[in-house]
Coordinates of C-alpha atoms in Angstrom, one line a residue:
X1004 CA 57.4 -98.4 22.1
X1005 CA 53.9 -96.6 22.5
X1006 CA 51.9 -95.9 19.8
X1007 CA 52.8 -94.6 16.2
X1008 CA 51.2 -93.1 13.3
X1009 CA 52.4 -92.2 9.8
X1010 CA 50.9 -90.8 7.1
X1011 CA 50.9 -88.7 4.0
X1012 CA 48.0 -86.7 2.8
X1013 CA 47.9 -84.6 -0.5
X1014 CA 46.7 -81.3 1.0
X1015 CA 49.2 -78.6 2.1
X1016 CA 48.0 -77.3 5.4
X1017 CA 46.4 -73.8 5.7
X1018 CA 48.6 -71.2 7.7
X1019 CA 46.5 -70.5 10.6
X1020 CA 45.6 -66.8 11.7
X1021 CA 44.7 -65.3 14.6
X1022 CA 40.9 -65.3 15.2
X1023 CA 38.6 -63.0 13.5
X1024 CA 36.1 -61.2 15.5
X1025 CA 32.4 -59.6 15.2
X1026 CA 30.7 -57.8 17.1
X1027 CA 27.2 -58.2 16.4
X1028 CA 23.9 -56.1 17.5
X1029 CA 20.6 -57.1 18.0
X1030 CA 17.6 -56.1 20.1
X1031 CA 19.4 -55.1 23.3
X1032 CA 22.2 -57.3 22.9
X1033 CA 25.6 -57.8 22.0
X1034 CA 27.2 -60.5 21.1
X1035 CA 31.1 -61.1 20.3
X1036 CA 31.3 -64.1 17.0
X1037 CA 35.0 -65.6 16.7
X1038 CA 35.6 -67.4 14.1
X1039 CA 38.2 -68.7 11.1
X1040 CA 38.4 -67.4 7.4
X1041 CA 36.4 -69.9 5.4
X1042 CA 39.3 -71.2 3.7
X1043 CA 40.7 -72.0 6.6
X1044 CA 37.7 -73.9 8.0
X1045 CA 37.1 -75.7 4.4
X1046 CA 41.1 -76.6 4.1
X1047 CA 41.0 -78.1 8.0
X1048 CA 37.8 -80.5 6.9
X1049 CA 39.8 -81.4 3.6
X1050 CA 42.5 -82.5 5.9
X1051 CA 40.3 -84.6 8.0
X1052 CA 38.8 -86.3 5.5
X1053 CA 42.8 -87.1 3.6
X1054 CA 44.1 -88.3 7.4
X1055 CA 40.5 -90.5 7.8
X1056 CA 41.0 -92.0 4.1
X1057 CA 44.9 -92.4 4.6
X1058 CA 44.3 -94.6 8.0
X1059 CA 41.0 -96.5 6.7
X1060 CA 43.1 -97.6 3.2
X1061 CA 45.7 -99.5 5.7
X1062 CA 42.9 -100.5 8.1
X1063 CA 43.9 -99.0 10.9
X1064 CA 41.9 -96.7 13.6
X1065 CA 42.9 -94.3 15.8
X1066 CA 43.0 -94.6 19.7
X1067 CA 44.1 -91.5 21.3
X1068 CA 47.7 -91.3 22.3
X1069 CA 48.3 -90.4 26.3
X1070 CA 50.9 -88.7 27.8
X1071 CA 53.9 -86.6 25.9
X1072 CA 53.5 -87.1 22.0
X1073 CA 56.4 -85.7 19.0
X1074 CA 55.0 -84.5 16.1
X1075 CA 57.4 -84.4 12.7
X1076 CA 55.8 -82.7 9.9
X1077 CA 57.1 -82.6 6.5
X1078 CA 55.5 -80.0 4.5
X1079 CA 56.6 -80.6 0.5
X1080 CA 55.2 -77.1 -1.6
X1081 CA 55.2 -77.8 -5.5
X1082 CA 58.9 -76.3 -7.0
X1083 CA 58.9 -73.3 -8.5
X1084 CA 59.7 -72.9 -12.4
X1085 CA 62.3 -70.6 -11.5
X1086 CA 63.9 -73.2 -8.6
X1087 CA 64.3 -76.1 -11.4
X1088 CA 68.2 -75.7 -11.2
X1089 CA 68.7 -77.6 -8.1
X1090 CA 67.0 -81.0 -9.8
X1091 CA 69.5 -80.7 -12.1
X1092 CA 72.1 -81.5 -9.4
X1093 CA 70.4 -84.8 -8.8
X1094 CA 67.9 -83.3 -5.8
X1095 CA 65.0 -84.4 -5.2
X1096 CA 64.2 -81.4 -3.0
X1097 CA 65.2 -77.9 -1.6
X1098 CA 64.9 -76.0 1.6
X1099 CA 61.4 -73.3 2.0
X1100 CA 62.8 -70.7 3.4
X1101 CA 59.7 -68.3 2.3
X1102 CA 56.5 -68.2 4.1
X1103 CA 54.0 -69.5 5.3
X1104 CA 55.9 -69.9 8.8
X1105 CA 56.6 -73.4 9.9
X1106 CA 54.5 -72.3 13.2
X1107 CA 51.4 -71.0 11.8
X1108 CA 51.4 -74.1 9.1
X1109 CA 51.3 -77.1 12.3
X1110 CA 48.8 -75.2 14.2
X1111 CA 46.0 -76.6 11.5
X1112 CA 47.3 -79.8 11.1
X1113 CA 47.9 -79.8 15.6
X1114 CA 44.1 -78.7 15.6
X1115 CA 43.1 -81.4 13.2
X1116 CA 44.7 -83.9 14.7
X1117 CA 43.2 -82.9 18.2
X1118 CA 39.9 -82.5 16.6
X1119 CA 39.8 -86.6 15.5
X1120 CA 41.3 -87.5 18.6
X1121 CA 45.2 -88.7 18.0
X1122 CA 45.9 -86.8 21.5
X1123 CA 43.3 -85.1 24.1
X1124 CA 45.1 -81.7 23.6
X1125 CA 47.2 -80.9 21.6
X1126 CA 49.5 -79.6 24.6
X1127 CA 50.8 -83.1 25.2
X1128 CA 53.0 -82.5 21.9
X1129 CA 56.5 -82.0 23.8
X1130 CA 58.8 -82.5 20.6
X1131 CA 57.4 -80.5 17.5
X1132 CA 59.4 -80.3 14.2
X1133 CA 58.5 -78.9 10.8
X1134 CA 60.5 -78.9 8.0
X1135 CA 59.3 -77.0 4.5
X1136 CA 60.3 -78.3 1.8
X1137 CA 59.4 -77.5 -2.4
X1138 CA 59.7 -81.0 -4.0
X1139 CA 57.5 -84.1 -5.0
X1140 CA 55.0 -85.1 -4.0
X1141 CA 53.0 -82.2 -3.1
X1142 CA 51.5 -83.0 0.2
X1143 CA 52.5 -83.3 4.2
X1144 CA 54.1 -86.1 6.0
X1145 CA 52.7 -86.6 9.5
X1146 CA 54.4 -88.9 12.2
X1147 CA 53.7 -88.8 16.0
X1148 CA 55.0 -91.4 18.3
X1149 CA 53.4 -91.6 22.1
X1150 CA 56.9 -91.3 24.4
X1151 CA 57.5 -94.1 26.8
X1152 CA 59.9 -93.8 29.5
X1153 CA 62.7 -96.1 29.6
X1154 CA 62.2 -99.6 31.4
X1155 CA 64.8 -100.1 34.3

């Protein structure tokens, strides 16, 4: 089996947006700025720093995965007051089915990931799934496994 990771950090990912750009002027120059909303940026370092506490409280480091990598997210938003009904049928959670999209939501968390070096790009992720959940605890449950093939 290649290599595995699993964690669970208590920050809900951002949805990411398409870039914003500016154009801005100065002394016979233009110049095109692309960047993130703030939150965005701020909730992607939060993130880092949950995934770098999460792996340094079990002692483990990470060495970048190679080859095809599957990503499962679990993305648990806090229940609603007016959702309480299905705990009374003994669940402990209930299908999102309201936005953010499950898309834009691992796009952060793909970048993150990327960005501390799980995977070299984030194009080696060949199996993604996200599920959205409201429930407890509030948070997102990462797991990526490096695929091997089979042994003959």
């Amino acid at each position: 089996m290649g290599r595995h990771y699993e964690f669970f950090i208590r920050i809900l990912p951002e949805p990411k947006q398409s870039v914003r750009s500016t154009v801005l002027l100065a002394k016979c120059r233009t110049r095109i700025h692309h960047h993130q909303t703030r939150k965005i940026t701020e909730n992607a370092e939060a993130m880092r720093g949950h995934i770098l506490e999460a792996l340094n409280a079990r002692g483990e480091h990470i060495e970048p995965m190679e080859g095809p990598v599957t990503v499962d997210l679990l993305v648990t938003f806090p229940p609603r007051q007016c959702d309480g009904w299905w705990q009374n049928l003994g669940r402990k959670w209930w299908p999102k089915d309201t936005a953010p999209d499950g898309e834009q939501l691992a796009k952060q968390v793909l970048d993150v990931l990327e960005s501390l070096r799980f995977f070299k790009n984030d194009a080696q992720v060949w199996r993604l799934t996200v599920e959205k959940v409201f429930g407890e605890p509030v948070g997102t449950r990462v797991t990526m496994l490096q695929w091997e093939p089979p042994r003959l």
